[in-house]
CSV table of C-alpha atoms and ligand atoms in Angstrom, one decimal:
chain,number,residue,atom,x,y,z
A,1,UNK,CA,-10.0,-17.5,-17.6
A,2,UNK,CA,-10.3,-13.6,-17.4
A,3,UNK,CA,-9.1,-12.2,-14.2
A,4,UNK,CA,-11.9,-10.2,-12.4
A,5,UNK,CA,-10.9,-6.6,-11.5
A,6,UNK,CA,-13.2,-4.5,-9.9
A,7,UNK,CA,-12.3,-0.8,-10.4
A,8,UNK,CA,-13.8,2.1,-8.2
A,9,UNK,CA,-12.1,5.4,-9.3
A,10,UNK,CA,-13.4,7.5,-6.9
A,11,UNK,CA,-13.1,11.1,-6.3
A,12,UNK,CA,-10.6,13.9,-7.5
A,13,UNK,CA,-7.6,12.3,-9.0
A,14,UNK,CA,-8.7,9.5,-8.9
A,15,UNK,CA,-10.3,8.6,-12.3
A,16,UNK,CA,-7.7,10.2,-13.7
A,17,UNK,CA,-4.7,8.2,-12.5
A,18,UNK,CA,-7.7,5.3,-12.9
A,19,UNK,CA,-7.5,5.8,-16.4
A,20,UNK,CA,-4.1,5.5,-16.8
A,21,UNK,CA,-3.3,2.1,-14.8
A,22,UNK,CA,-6.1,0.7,-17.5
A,23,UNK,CA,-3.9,1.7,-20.2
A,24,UNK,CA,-0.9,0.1,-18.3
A,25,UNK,CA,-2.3,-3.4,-17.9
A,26,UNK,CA,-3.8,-2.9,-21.4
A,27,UNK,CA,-0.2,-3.2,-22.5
A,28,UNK,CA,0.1,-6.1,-20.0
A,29,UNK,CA,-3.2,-7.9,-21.6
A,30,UNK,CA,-1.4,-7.7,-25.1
A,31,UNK,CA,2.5,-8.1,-24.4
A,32,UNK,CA,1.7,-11.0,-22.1
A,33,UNK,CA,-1.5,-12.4,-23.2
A,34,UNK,CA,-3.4,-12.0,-20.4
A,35,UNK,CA,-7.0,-11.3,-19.8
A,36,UNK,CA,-8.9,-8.6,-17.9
A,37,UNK,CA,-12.4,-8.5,-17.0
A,38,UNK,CA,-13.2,-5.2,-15.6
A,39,UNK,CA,-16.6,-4.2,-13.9
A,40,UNK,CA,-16.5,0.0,-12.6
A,41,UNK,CA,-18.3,1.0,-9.9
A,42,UNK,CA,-18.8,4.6,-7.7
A,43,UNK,CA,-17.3,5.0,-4.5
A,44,UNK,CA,-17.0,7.9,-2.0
A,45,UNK,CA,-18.0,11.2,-2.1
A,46,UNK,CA,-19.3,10.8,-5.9
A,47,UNK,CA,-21.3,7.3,-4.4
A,48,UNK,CA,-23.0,9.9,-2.0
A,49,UNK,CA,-23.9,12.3,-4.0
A,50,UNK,CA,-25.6,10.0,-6.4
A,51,UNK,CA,-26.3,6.7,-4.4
A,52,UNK,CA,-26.4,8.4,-0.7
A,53,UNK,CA,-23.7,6.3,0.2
A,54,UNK,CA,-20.3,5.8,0.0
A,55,UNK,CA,-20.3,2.2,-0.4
A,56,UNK,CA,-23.1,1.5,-2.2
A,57,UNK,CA,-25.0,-2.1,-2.5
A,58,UNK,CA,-23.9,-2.1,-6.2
A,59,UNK,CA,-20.3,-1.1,-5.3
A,60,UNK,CA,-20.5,-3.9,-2.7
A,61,UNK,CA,-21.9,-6.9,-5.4
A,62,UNK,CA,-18.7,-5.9,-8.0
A,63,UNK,CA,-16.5,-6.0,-5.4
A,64,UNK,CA,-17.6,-9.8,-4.3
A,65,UNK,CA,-18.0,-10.5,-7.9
A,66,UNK,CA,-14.1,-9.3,-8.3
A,67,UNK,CA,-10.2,-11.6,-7.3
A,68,UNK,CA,-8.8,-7.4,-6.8
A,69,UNK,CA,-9.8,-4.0,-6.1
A,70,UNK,CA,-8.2,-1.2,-8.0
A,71,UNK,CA,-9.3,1.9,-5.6
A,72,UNK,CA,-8.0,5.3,-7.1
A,73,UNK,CA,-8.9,7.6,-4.1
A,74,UNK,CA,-11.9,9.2,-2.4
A,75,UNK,CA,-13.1,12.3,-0.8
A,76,UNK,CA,-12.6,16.1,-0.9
A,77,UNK,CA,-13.3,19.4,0.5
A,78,UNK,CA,-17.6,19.0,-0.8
A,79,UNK,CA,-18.0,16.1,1.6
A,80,UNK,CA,-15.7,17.8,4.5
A,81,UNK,CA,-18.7,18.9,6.7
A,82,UNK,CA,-20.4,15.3,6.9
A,83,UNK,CA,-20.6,13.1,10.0
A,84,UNK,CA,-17.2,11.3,10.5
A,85,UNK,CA,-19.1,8.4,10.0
A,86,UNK,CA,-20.1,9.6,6.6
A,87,UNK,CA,-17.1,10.7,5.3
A,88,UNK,CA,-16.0,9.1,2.3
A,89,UNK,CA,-12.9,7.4,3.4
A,90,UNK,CA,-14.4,6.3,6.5
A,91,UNK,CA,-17.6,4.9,5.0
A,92,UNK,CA,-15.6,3.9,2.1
A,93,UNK,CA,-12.0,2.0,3.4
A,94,UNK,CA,-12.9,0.6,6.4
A,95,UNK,CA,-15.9,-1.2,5.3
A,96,UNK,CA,-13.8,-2.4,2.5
A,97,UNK,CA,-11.3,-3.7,4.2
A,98,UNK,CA,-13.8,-5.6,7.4
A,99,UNK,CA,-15.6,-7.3,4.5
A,100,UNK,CA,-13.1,-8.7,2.8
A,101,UNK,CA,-10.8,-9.2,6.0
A,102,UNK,CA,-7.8,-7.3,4.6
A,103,UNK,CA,-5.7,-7.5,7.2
A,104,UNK,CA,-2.5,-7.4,5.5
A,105,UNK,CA,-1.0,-4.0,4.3
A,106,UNK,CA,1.6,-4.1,1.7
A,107,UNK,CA,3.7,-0.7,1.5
A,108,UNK,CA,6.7,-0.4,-0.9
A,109,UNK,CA,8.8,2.1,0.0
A,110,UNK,CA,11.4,2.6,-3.0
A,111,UNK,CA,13.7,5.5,-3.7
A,112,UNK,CA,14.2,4.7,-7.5
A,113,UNK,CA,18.0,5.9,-8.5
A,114,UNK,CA,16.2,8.7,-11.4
A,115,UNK,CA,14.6,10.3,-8.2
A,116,UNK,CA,17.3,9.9,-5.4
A,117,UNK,CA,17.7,13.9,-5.1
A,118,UNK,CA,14.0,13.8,-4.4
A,119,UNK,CA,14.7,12.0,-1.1
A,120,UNK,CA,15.4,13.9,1.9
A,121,UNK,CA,18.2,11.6,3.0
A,122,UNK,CA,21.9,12.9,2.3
A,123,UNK,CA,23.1,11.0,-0.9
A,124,UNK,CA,26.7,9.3,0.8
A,125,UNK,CA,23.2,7.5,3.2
A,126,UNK,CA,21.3,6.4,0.1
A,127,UNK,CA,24.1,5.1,-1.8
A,128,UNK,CA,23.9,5.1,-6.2
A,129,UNK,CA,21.1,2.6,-5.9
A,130,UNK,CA,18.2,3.7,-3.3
A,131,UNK,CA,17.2,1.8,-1.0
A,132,UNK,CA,13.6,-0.8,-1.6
A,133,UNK,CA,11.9,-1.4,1.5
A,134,UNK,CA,8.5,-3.3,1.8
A,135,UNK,CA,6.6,-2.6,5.0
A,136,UNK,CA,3.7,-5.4,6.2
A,137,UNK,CA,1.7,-4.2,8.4
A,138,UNK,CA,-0.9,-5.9,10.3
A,139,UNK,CA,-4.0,-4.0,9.5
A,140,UNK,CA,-7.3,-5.5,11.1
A,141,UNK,CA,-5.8,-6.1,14.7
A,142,UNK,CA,-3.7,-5.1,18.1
A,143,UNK,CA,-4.2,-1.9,19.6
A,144,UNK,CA,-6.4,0.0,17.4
A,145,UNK,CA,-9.6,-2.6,17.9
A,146,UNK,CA,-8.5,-4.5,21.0
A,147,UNK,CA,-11.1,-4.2,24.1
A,148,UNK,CA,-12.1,-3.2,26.1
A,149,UNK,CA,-11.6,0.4,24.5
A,150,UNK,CA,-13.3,3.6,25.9
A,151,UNK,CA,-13.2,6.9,28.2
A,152,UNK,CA,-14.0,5.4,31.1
A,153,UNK,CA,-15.3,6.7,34.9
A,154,UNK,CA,-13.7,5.4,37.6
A,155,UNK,CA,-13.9,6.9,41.4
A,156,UNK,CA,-14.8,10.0,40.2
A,157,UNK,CA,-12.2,10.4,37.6
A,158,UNK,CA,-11.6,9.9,33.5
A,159,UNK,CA,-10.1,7.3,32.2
A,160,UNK,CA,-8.7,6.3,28.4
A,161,UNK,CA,-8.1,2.8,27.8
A,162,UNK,CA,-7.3,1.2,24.6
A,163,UNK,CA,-5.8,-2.8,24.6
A,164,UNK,CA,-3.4,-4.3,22.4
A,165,UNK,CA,-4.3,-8.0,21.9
A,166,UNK,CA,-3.1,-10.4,19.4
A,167,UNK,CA,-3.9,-13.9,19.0
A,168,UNK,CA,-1.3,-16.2,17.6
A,169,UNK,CA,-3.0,-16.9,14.8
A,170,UNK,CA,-3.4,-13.2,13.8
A,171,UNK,CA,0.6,-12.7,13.9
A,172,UNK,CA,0.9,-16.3,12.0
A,173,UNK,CA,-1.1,-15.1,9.0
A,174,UNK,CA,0.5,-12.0,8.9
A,175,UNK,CA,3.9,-13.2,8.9
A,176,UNK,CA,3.3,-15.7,6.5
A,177,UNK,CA,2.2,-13.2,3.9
A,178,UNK,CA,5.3,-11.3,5.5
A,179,UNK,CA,7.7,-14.2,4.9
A,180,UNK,CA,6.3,-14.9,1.4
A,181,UNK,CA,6.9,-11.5,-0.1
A,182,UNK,CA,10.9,-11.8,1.7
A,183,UNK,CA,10.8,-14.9,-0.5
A,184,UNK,CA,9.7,-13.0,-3.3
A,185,UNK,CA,12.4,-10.4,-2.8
A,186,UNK,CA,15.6,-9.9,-0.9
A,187,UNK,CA,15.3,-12.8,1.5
A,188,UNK,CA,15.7,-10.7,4.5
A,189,UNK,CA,12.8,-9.8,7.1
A,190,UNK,CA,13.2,-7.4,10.4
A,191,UNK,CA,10.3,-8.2,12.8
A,192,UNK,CA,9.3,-5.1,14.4
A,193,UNK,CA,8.3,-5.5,18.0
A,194,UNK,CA,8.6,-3.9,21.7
A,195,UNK,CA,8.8,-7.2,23.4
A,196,UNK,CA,11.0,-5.1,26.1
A,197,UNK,CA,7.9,-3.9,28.1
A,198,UNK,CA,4.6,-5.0,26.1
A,199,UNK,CA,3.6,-9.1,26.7
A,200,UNK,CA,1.4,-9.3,23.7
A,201,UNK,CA,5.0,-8.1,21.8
A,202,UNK,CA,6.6,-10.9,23.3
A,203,UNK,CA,3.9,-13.5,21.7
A,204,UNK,CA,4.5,-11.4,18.7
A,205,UNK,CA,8.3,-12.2,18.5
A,206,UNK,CA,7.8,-16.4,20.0
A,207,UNK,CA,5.1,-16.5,16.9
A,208,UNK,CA,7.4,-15.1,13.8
A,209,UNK,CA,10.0,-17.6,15.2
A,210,UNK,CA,8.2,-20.4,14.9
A,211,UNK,CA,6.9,-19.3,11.3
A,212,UNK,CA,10.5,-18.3,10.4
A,213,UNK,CA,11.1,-22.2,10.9
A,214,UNK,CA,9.4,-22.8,7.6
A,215,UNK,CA,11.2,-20.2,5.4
A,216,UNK,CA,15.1,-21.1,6.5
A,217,UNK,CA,16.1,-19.3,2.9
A,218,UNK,CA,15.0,-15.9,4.9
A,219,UNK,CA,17.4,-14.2,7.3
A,220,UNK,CA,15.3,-12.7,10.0
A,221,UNK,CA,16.1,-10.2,12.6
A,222,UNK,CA,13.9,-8.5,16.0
A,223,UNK,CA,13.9,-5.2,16.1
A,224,UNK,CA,12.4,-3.2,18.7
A,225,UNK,CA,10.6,0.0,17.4
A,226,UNK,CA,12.0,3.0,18.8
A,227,UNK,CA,15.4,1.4,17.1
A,228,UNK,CA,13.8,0.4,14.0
A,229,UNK,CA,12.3,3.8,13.7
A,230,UNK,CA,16.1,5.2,14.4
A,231,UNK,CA,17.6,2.5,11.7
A,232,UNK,CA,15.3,3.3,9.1
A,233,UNK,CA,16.9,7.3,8.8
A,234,UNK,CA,20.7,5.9,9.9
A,235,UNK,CA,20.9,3.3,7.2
A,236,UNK,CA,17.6,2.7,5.3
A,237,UNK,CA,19.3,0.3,3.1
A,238,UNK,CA,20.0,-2.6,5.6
A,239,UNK,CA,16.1,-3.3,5.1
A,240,UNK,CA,14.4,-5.6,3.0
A,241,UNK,CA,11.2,-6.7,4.3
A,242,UNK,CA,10.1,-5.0,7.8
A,243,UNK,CA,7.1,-7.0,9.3
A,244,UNK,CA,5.0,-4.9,12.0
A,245,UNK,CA,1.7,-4.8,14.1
A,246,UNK,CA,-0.7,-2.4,13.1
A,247,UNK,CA,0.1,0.9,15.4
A,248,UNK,CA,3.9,0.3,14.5
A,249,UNK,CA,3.4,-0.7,10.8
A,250,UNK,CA,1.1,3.0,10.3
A,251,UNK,CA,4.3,4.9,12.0
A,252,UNK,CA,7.1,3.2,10.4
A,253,UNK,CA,5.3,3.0,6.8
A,254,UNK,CA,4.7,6.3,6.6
A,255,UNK,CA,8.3,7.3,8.1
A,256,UNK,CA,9.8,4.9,4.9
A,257,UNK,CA,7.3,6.3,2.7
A,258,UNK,CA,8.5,10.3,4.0
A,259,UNK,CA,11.9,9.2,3.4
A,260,UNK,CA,11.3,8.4,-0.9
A,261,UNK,CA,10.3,12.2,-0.8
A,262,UNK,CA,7.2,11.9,-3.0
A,263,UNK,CA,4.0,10.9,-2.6
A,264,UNK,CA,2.6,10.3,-5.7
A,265,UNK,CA,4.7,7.3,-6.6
A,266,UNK,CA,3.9,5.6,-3.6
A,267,UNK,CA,1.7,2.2,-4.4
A,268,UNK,CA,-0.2,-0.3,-1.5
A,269,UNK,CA,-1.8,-3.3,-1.0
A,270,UNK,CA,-4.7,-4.6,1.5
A,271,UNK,CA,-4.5,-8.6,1.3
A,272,UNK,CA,-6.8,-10.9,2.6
A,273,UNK,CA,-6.7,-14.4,2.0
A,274,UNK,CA,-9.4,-14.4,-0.7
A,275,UNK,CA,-8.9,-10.9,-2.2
A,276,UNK,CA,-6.4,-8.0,-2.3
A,277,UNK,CA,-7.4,-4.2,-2.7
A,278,UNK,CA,-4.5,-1.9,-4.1
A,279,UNK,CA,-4.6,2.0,-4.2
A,280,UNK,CA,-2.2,4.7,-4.1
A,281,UNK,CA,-1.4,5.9,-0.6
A,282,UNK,CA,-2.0,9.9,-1.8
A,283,UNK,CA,-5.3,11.2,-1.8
A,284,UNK,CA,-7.7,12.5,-4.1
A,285,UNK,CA,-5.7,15.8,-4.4
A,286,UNK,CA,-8.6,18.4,-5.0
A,287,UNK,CA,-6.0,21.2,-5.2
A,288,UNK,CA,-5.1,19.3,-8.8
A,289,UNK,CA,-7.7,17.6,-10.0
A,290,UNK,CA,-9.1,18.0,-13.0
A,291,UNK,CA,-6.2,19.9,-14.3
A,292,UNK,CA,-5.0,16.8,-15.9
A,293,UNK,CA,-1.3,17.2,-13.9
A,294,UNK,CA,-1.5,14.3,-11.4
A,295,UNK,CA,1.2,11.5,-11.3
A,296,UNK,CA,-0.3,8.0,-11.8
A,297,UNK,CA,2.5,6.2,-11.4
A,298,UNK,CA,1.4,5.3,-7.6
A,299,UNK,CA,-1.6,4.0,-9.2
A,300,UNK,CA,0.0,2.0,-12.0
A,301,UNK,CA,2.8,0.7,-9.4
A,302,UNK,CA,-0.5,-0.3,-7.6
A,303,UNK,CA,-1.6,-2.1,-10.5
A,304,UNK,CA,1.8,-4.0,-10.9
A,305,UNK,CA,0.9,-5.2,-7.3
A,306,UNK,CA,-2.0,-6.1,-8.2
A,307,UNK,CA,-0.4,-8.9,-10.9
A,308,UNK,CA,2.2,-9.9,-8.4
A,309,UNK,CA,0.2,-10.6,-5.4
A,310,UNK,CA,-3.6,-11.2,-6.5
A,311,UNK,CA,-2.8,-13.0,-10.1
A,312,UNK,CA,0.9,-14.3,-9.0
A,313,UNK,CA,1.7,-12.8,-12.5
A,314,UNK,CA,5.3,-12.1,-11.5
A,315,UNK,CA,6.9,-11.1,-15.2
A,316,UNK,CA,4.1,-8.8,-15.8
A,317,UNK,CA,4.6,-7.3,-12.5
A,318,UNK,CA,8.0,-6.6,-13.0
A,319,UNK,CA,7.7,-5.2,-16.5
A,320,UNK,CA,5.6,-2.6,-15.8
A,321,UNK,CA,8.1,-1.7,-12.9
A,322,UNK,CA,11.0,-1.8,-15.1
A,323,UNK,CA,9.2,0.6,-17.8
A,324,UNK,CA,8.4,3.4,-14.8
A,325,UNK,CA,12.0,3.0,-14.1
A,326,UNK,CA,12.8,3.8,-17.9
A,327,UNK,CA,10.7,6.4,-18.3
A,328,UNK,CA,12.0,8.4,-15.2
A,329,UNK,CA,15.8,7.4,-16.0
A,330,UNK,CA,14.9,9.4,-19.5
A,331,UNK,CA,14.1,12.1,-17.4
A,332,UNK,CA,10.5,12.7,-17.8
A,333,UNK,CA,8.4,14.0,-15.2
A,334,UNK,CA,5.3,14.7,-14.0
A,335,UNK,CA,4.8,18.3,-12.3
A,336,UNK,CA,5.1,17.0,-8.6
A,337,UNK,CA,9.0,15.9,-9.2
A,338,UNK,CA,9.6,18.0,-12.0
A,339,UNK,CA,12.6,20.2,-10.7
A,340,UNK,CA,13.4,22.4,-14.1
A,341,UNK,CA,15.5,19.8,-15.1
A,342,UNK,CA,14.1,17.0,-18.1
A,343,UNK,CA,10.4,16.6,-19.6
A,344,UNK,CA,7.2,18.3,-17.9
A,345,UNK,CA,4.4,16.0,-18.9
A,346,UNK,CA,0.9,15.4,-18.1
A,347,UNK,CA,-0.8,12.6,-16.8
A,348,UNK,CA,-2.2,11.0,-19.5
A,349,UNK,CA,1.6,11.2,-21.3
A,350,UNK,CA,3.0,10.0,-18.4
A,351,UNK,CA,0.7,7.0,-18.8
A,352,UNK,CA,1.3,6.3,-22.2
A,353,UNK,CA,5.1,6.7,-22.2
A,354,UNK,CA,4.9,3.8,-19.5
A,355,UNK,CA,2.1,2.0,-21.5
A,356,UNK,CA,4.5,2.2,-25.1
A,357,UNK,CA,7.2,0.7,-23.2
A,358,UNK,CA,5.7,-2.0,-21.5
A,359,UNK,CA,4.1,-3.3,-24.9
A,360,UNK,CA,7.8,-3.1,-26.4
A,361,UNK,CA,9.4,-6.3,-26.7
A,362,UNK,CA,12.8,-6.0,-25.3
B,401,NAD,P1,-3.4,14.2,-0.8
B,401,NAD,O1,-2.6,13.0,-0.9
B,401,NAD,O2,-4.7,14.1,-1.6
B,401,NAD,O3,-2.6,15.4,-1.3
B,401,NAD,C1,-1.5,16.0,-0.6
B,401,NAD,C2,-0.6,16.8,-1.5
B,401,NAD,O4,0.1,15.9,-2.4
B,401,NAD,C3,-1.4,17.7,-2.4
B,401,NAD,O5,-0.7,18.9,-2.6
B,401,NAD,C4,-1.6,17.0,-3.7
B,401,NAD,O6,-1.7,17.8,-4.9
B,401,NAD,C5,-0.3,16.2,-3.8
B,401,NAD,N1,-0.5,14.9,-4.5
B,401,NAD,C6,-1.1,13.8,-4.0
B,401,NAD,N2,-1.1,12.9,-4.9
B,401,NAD,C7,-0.5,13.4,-6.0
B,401,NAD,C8,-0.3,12.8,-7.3
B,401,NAD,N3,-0.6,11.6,-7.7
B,401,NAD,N4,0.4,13.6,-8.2
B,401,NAD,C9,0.8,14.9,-7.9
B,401,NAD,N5,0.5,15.4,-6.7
B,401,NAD,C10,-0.1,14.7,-5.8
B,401,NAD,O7,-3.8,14.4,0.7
B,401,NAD,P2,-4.7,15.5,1.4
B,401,NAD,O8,-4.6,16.8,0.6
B,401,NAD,O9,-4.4,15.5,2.8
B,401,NAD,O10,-6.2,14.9,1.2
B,401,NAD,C11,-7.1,15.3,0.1
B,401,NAD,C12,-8.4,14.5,0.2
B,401,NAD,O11,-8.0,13.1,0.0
B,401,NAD,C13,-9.0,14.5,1.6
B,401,NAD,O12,-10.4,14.5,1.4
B,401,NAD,C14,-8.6,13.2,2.3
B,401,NAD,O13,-9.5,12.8,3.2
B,401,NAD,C15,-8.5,12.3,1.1
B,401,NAD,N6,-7.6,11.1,1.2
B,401,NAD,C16,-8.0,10.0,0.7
B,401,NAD,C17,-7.2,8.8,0.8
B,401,NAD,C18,-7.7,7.6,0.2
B,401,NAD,O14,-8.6,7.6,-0.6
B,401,NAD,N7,-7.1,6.4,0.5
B,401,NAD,C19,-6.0,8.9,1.4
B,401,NAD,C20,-5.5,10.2,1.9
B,401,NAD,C21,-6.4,11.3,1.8
């Protein structure tokens, strides 16, 4: 049976790096006999401008219709001066993720060794080999929607409230998925918490022990953020798999992510527990696009997600890992880590050089 992939390109960049994660996983459908069935639909600012919304009812039925998601990116300075509301990653993203209950975010952070000079880390800290870190993040709970939430009036004066909640069930599922991908991997998990002062942290913490019961193969440590956050610079390579709440998991993803030095190699995935949505974490870069220049390899890294987590396709995930490891150990480049040294290419090269070497037999 075909595997059902919905793909929304989106805006700026996006089709372009689009196109070139369908070449990828072309190579994967040949090399590995496996079967795509792929439905494309419109989403952000080009769903306004030709639907009136950014998630359209059409866009909607494919995605239902699909097992993944491959998003490319949405929005742009033309749809800058709409509501919040309307704004195409706001009417776009967060829908996405409520409908299908996404509440696990997946964030590799991976200095490959071709690019360590691109990280901002002193080399005698990265080591020869990089360091491989994958953040899970809880994404649909805790502080962000916990209520009550609001400015509120009380004896005459203002006051900003926001609750962090979590049920045990919420961190259960999420270190599951957390645990899973440690078995997957390294074998190690830090649990990021602040169980010091915040209750609901110390819930957090009593919950991934009793999970971590179940997965005795995985060595699991507590962390508390503000350490964690401090670790992370001193010696990113002690991490495997870091598990965190939502407000943590946004800071200390994007602090890992900051610490590989570029953004457009940078993949993610949004799990539920019937569907998984995987995008690039860069934008739609509307200083670049259409110039044919971006780096899709954040997309087709997305991609390879995609076979690893939504089709459990592990060797095919791997492979097209291994060939963006090849093609930058051979030194080519697209313009964003291009540093005079190696092969300027385009985005569609880039693409095929990745493509050529996945379908190789090796
Ligand atoms: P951005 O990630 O689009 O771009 C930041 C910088 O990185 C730009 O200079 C860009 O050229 C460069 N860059 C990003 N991806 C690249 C790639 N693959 N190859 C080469 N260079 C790359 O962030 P931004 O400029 O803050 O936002 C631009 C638009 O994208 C905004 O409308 C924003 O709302 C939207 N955005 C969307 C998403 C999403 O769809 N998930 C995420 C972030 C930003």
């Amino acid at each position: 049976m075909a595997y059902k992939v919905a793909v929304l390109p989106g805006d700026g960049i996006g089709p372009e790096v689009m196109d070139e994660a369908l070449k990828v996983l072309g190579a994967v459908s040949r090399r590995f006999g496996l079967d795509f069935e792929y439905r494309e639909a419109m989403v952000g600012g080009v769903a306004i401008d030709e639907r009136g919304h950014a998630f359209p009812d059409e866009t909607k039925e494919v995605c239902d219709w699909s097992q993944a998601i491959l998003f490319g990116a949405v929005g742009g300075p033309k749809w800058e001066d709409l509501p919040p509301e309307e704004q195409p990653e706001r009417a776009a993203l967060l829908p996405l993720r409520k409908r299908y209950e996404l509440y696990a975010n997946l964030r590799p952070a991976v200095v490959f060794p071709p690019l360590i000079s691109s990280s901002p880390l002193k080399e005698e800290i990265l080591g020869k080999e990089g360091f491989d870190i994958l953040v899970v993040r809880e994404l649909t709970g805790g502080i962000y929607f916990g209520q009550p939430k609001g400015i509120f009036q009380e004896d005459g004066l203002r006051k900003g409230v926001d609750t962090l909640v979590y049920y045990d069930w919420e961190v259960e599922r999420i270190a599951r998925v957390a645990f899973d991908a440690a078995m997957r991997r390294g074998r190690r998990l830090a649990s990021i918490d602040k169980a010091n002062v915040l209750t609901a942290m110390v819930l957090w913490r009593d919950v991934v022990r009793e999970v971590a019961k179940d997965y005795p193969q995985v060595e699991l440590e507590h962390l508390l953020v503000d350490n964690a956050a401090m670790q992370l610079i001193r010696d990113p390579r002690r991490f495997d798999v870091i598990l965190a709440g939502n407000m943590f998991g946004d800071i200390l993803s994007d602090e890992a992510a900051m610490l590989t030095g570029s953004i457009g190699m940078l993949p993610s995935a949004s799990l539920g527990d019937d569907k998984g949505l995987y995008e690039p974490v860069h934008g739609s870069a509307p200083d670049i696009a259409g110039q044919g220049v971006a780096n899709p390899l954040a997309m087709i890294l997305s991609a390879a997600m995609m076979l690893r987590y939504s089709f459990n396709e592990e060797e095919a995930a791997r492979t097209v890992e291994e060939a963006v490891v090849s093609v930058l150990e051979d030194g080519y480049r697209t313009g964003d880590l291009y540093r005079g040294e190696g092969k300027l290419v385009k985005t569609k090269e880039m693409g095929a050089l990745v493509a050529e070497r996945v379908a190789a037999e090796r």
